[in-house]
Amino acid sequence: MAAPMKKTVELFYDVVSPYSWIAFEVLTRYKSVWGNMDLKLRPFFLGGVMNESSNRPPAMVPAKGAYMMKYDIPRLGTYYQVPIKIPKNPAEVMFEKGSLTAMRFITAVDIDHPECTENLSRELWMRAWSRDEGIFNQNDFLEAAKKVGISEEIAKNALAKIKDDDVKNRLKKNTTEALNYGTFGAPTIIAHVNNKPELVFGSDRFPILAMILGEEWKGPQAELSKCKL
C-alpha cells in the first residue's frame, strides 16, 4: 500500500514576534510526531503585513501590551517550554528598530542554504526574546550564524546580499502570499488539505490544526525541544 500523501503546512513568521516563536517551536517538534505533515518555513515581514492589512500591533494597546508582557507571553513560554524572557525594552525590539534587516538576512540564507533556516531563525529569537541581545546589525547576525554553526563565508555572503533584489523580492513574495491567504499578523499557519488552504492564526490553535490535518494534538512535546538556554 502506498504511503499517504503528506499535507503541506506553511508557517509564515517574523522573529520580532514572540508568538511566532511559540508556533515555530511547536511545529518543528511536531515534524516527527505528525507523520503526514510537510512543514515549510516561510519567513516574512510582519511590519508589511500589519500595514497592508490595516492591523495594529496588540502591544500598542496599553492594557493589552501590559497583559502580554506580564502574563501571556511568560505563561505560554512556560507551558510550551520555550525559554522566553521579556527584554528590558520590548518596544525597541518590536517597534523602534524592527525586524526588516533580520528577516532579509534569514531570507538571504534561506535562498542559498535552506537547511540553515530553522537553526538561524531560532537563534535570532533566542537573542531577542531570551538573552536580550540585538538582532539589528551585521555583528548581531554574524554572531547568531556562528552560534548555530553557519560558516563565516556563508554568513558574510548572505549579509552582502541583504539589499539585493532577489532577497527583497523573495521576502516580499512571502509577505504578499500570506496577505493573499488572508493573514493580518503572525504567526500565520496555512494547512493545505484537499487542495484547499486552511488559515490558522496564532500560537494557541494547535488542537484545531491537528483536527484539520486529521492528527492528534499531544501537547507541547517539550522533550523534543531544540531551544535550550
Short mmCIF file of C-alpha atoms in Angstrom, two decimals:
data_model
loop_
_atom_site.label_atom_id
_atom_site.label_comp_id
_atom_site.label_asym_id
_atom_site.label_seq_id
_atom_site.Cartn_x
_atom_site.Cartn_y
_atom_site.Cartn_z
CA MET A 1 0.00 0.00 0.00
CA ALA A 2 1.34 3.43 -0.95
CA ALA A 3 2.18 5.83 1.86
CA PRO A 4 -0.42 8.61 2.35
CA MET A 5 0.36 11.93 0.73
CA LYS A 6 1.89 14.43 3.13
CA LYS A 7 -0.08 17.57 3.81
CA THR A 8 1.87 20.79 3.40
CA VAL A 9 1.81 23.19 6.32
CA GLU A 10 3.34 26.61 5.79
CA LEU A 11 4.46 28.71 8.75
CA PHE A 12 4.74 32.41 7.99
CA TYR A 13 6.76 34.08 10.75
CA ASP A 14 8.88 37.03 11.82
CA VAL A 15 11.47 36.85 14.59
CA VAL A 16 10.18 40.12 16.04
CA SER A 17 7.12 38.16 17.20
CA PRO A 18 7.38 36.04 20.37
CA TYR A 19 4.09 34.35 19.49
CA SER A 20 5.67 33.26 16.22
CA TRP A 21 8.47 31.65 18.22
CA ILE A 22 5.94 29.52 20.11
CA ALA A 23 4.36 28.31 16.86
CA PHE A 24 7.77 27.74 15.27
CA GLU A 25 8.98 25.55 18.14
CA VAL A 26 5.79 23.53 18.38
CA LEU A 27 5.57 22.88 14.65
CA THR A 28 9.24 21.95 14.28
CA ARG A 29 8.78 19.49 17.16
CA TYR A 30 5.70 18.03 15.52
CA LYS A 31 7.53 17.29 12.27
CA SER A 32 8.46 13.97 13.87
CA VAL A 33 5.09 13.48 15.60
CA TRP A 34 2.66 14.13 12.77
CA GLY A 35 3.95 11.87 10.06
CA ASN A 36 1.71 13.32 7.35
CA MET A 37 2.86 16.94 7.81
CA ASP A 38 5.36 18.53 5.43
CA LEU A 39 6.38 21.75 7.22
CA LYS A 40 7.54 24.69 5.10
CA LEU A 41 9.15 27.65 6.88
CA ARG A 42 8.18 30.95 5.24
CA PRO A 43 9.97 33.97 6.73
CA PHE A 44 8.01 37.16 6.04
CA PHE A 45 7.95 40.79 7.17
CA LEU A 46 5.38 41.38 9.89
CA GLY A 47 5.58 45.16 9.54
CA GLY A 48 4.43 44.88 5.94
CA VAL A 49 1.57 42.58 6.92
CA MET A 50 0.37 44.95 9.63
CA ASN A 51 0.47 47.89 7.24
CA GLU A 52 -1.25 46.18 4.32
CA SER A 53 -3.95 44.58 6.47
CA SER A 54 -4.61 47.83 8.38
CA ASN A 55 -3.94 45.97 11.60
CA ARG A 56 -2.42 47.37 14.77
CA PRO A 57 0.14 45.56 16.95
CA PRO A 58 -1.65 44.35 20.09
CA ALA A 59 1.17 45.65 22.30
CA MET A 60 0.31 49.18 21.16
CA VAL A 61 -2.92 48.93 23.16
CA PRO A 62 -1.55 49.82 26.63
CA ALA A 63 -3.60 47.41 28.75
CA LYS A 64 -3.20 44.59 26.24
CA GLY A 65 0.55 45.20 25.94
CA ALA A 66 0.95 45.12 29.72
CA TYR A 67 -1.01 41.85 29.89
CA MET A 68 1.07 40.29 27.12
CA MET A 69 4.40 41.14 28.73
CA LYS A 70 3.44 40.38 32.35
CA TYR A 71 1.24 37.33 31.92
CA ASP A 72 0.51 35.92 28.48
CA ILE A 73 3.94 35.54 26.88
CA PRO A 74 5.68 34.21 30.04
CA ARG A 75 2.84 31.73 30.63
CA LEU A 76 2.99 30.47 27.06
CA GLY A 77 6.76 30.14 27.34
CA THR A 78 6.37 28.05 30.48
CA TYR A 79 3.60 25.86 29.07
CA TYR A 80 5.33 25.18 25.77
CA GLN A 81 8.82 25.08 27.33
CA VAL A 82 10.20 27.86 25.15
CA PRO A 83 12.76 29.95 27.09
CA ILE A 84 11.14 33.34 26.52
CA LYS A 85 12.30 36.22 28.70
CA ILE A 86 10.85 39.65 28.10
CA PRO A 87 13.64 42.05 27.04
CA LYS A 88 14.30 45.17 29.08
CA ASN A 89 12.97 47.33 26.26
CA PRO A 90 10.43 45.32 24.25
CA ALA A 91 9.24 48.45 22.43
CA GLU A 92 12.73 48.88 20.99
CA VAL A 93 12.74 45.31 19.72
CA MET A 94 9.23 45.36 18.29
CA PHE A 95 8.68 48.91 17.10
CA GLU A 96 11.71 51.19 17.23
CA LYS A 97 14.34 49.08 15.48
CA GLY A 98 12.15 46.48 13.84
CA SER A 99 12.97 43.28 12.02
CA LEU A 100 13.27 44.11 8.32
CA THR A 101 17.05 43.63 8.18
CA ALA A 102 16.89 40.46 10.28
CA MET A 103 14.21 38.97 8.04
CA ARG A 104 16.22 39.86 4.94
CA PHE A 105 19.24 38.13 6.46
CA ILE A 106 17.21 34.98 7.15
CA THR A 107 15.81 35.17 3.63
CA ALA A 108 19.26 35.54 2.10
CA VAL A 109 20.44 32.45 3.97
CA ASP A 110 17.23 30.59 3.11
CA ILE A 111 17.69 31.16 -0.62
CA ASP A 112 21.11 29.52 -0.80
CA HIS A 113 21.14 27.34 2.32
CA PRO A 114 17.59 26.41 3.37
CA GLU A 115 19.00 23.71 5.61
CA CYS A 116 20.22 26.54 7.89
CA THR A 117 16.93 28.44 8.09
CA GLU A 118 15.46 26.68 11.12
CA ASN A 119 18.52 26.98 13.36
CA LEU A 120 19.26 30.56 12.34
CA SER A 121 15.68 31.68 12.94
CA ARG A 122 15.68 30.01 16.35
CA GLU A 123 18.93 31.69 17.33
CA LEU A 124 17.63 35.14 16.40
CA TRP A 125 14.60 34.53 18.63
CA MET A 126 16.94 33.35 21.38
CA ARG A 127 18.91 36.57 21.06
CA ALA A 128 15.91 38.92 21.07
CA TRP A 129 13.44 37.09 23.29
CA SER A 130 15.61 35.06 25.67
CA ARG A 131 19.03 36.67 26.15
CA ASP A 132 18.08 40.31 25.41
CA GLU A 133 20.68 40.61 22.66
CA GLY A 134 20.43 42.54 19.42
CA ILE A 135 19.09 41.35 16.08
CA PHE A 136 19.71 44.61 14.26
CA ASN A 137 23.23 44.90 12.82
CA GLN A 138 25.86 42.90 10.99
CA ASN A 139 27.71 41.85 14.13
CA ASP A 140 24.46 40.52 15.60
CA PHE A 141 23.85 38.41 12.51
CA LEU A 142 27.41 37.12 12.30
CA GLU A 143 27.32 36.12 15.99
CA ALA A 144 23.98 34.37 15.50
CA ALA A 145 25.23 32.49 12.45
CA LYS A 146 28.41 31.41 14.24
CA LYS A 147 26.41 30.23 17.26
CA VAL A 148 24.48 27.74 15.12
CA GLY A 149 27.43 26.54 13.07
CA ILE A 150 26.91 28.55 9.90
CA SER A 151 30.28 29.27 8.35
CA GLU A 152 31.60 32.80 8.23
CA GLU A 153 31.70 32.57 4.45
CA ILE A 154 28.01 31.73 4.19
CA ALA A 155 27.05 34.40 6.73
CA LYS A 156 29.07 37.15 5.07
CA ASN A 157 27.76 36.16 1.66
CA ALA A 158 24.20 36.46 2.98
CA LEU A 159 24.97 39.85 4.51
CA ALA A 160 26.33 41.07 1.20
CA LYS A 161 23.03 40.12 -0.46
CA ILE A 162 20.65 41.73 2.04
CA LYS A 163 19.90 44.66 -0.27
CA ASP A 164 19.86 42.60 -3.48
CA ASP A 165 16.61 42.49 -5.43
CA ASP A 166 16.34 38.70 -5.26
CA VAL A 167 16.35 38.80 -1.45
CA LYS A 168 13.96 41.73 -1.24
CA ASN A 169 11.65 40.12 -3.77
CA ARG A 170 11.63 36.75 -2.00
CA LEU A 171 10.72 38.37 1.32
CA LYS A 172 8.07 40.49 -0.39
CA LYS A 173 6.71 37.40 -2.17
CA ASN A 174 6.34 35.51 1.12
CA THR A 175 4.67 38.53 2.72
CA THR A 176 2.29 39.03 -0.21
CA GLU A 177 1.36 35.35 -0.32
CA ALA A 178 0.50 35.42 3.37
CA LEU A 179 -1.66 38.50 2.80
CA ASN A 180 -3.38 36.78 -0.11
CA TYR A 181 -4.27 33.91 2.21
CA GLY A 182 -5.98 36.47 4.45
CA THR A 183 -3.44 37.00 7.19
CA PHE A 184 -3.35 40.03 9.44
CA GLY A 185 -0.44 39.18 11.74
CA ALA A 186 1.92 36.48 12.98
CA PRO A 187 2.20 33.59 13.32
CA THR A 188 0.19 32.57 10.28
CA ILE A 189 -0.20 28.87 9.59
CA ILE A 190 -1.58 27.61 6.28
CA ALA A 191 -2.58 23.95 6.12
CA HIS A 192 -3.16 22.61 2.61
CA VAL A 193 -5.82 19.93 2.80
CA ASN A 194 -7.83 18.53 -0.13
CA ASN A 195 -6.36 21.17 -2.43
CA LYS A 196 -7.67 23.90 -0.16
CA PRO A 197 -5.65 26.29 2.04
CA GLU A 198 -6.85 26.48 5.63
CA LEU A 199 -5.69 29.55 7.57
CA VAL A 200 -4.94 29.06 11.27
CA PHE A 201 -3.80 32.14 13.16
CA GLY A 202 -1.86 32.37 16.40
CA SER A 203 0.06 30.16 18.77
CA ASP A 204 -2.95 28.68 20.60
CA ARG A 205 -4.82 26.81 17.87
CA PHE A 206 -2.78 23.63 17.63
CA PRO A 207 -5.71 21.32 18.51
CA ILE A 208 -7.62 22.94 15.64
CA LEU A 209 -4.68 22.46 13.29
CA ALA A 210 -4.49 18.81 14.38
CA MET A 211 -8.19 18.38 13.57
CA ILE A 212 -7.70 19.92 10.12
CA LEU A 213 -4.78 17.58 9.41
CA GLY A 214 -6.54 14.52 10.80
CA GLU A 215 -3.89 14.18 13.50
CA GLU A 216 -3.88 14.11 17.32
CA TRP A 217 -2.70 17.02 19.44
CA LYS A 218 -0.37 15.55 22.07
CA GLY A 219 0.60 18.65 23.99
CA PRO A 220 3.81 20.72 23.87
CA GLN A 221 6.18 17.76 23.29
CA ALA A 222 8.83 19.60 25.31
CA GLU A 223 11.14 16.59 25.23
CA LEU A 224 11.69 17.34 21.53
CA SER A 225 12.72 20.94 22.19
CA LYS A 226 15.78 22.30 20.39
CA CYS A 227 15.86 25.63 22.19
CA LYS A 228 17.87 25.32 25.37
CA LEU A 229 19.40 28.06 27.47
#
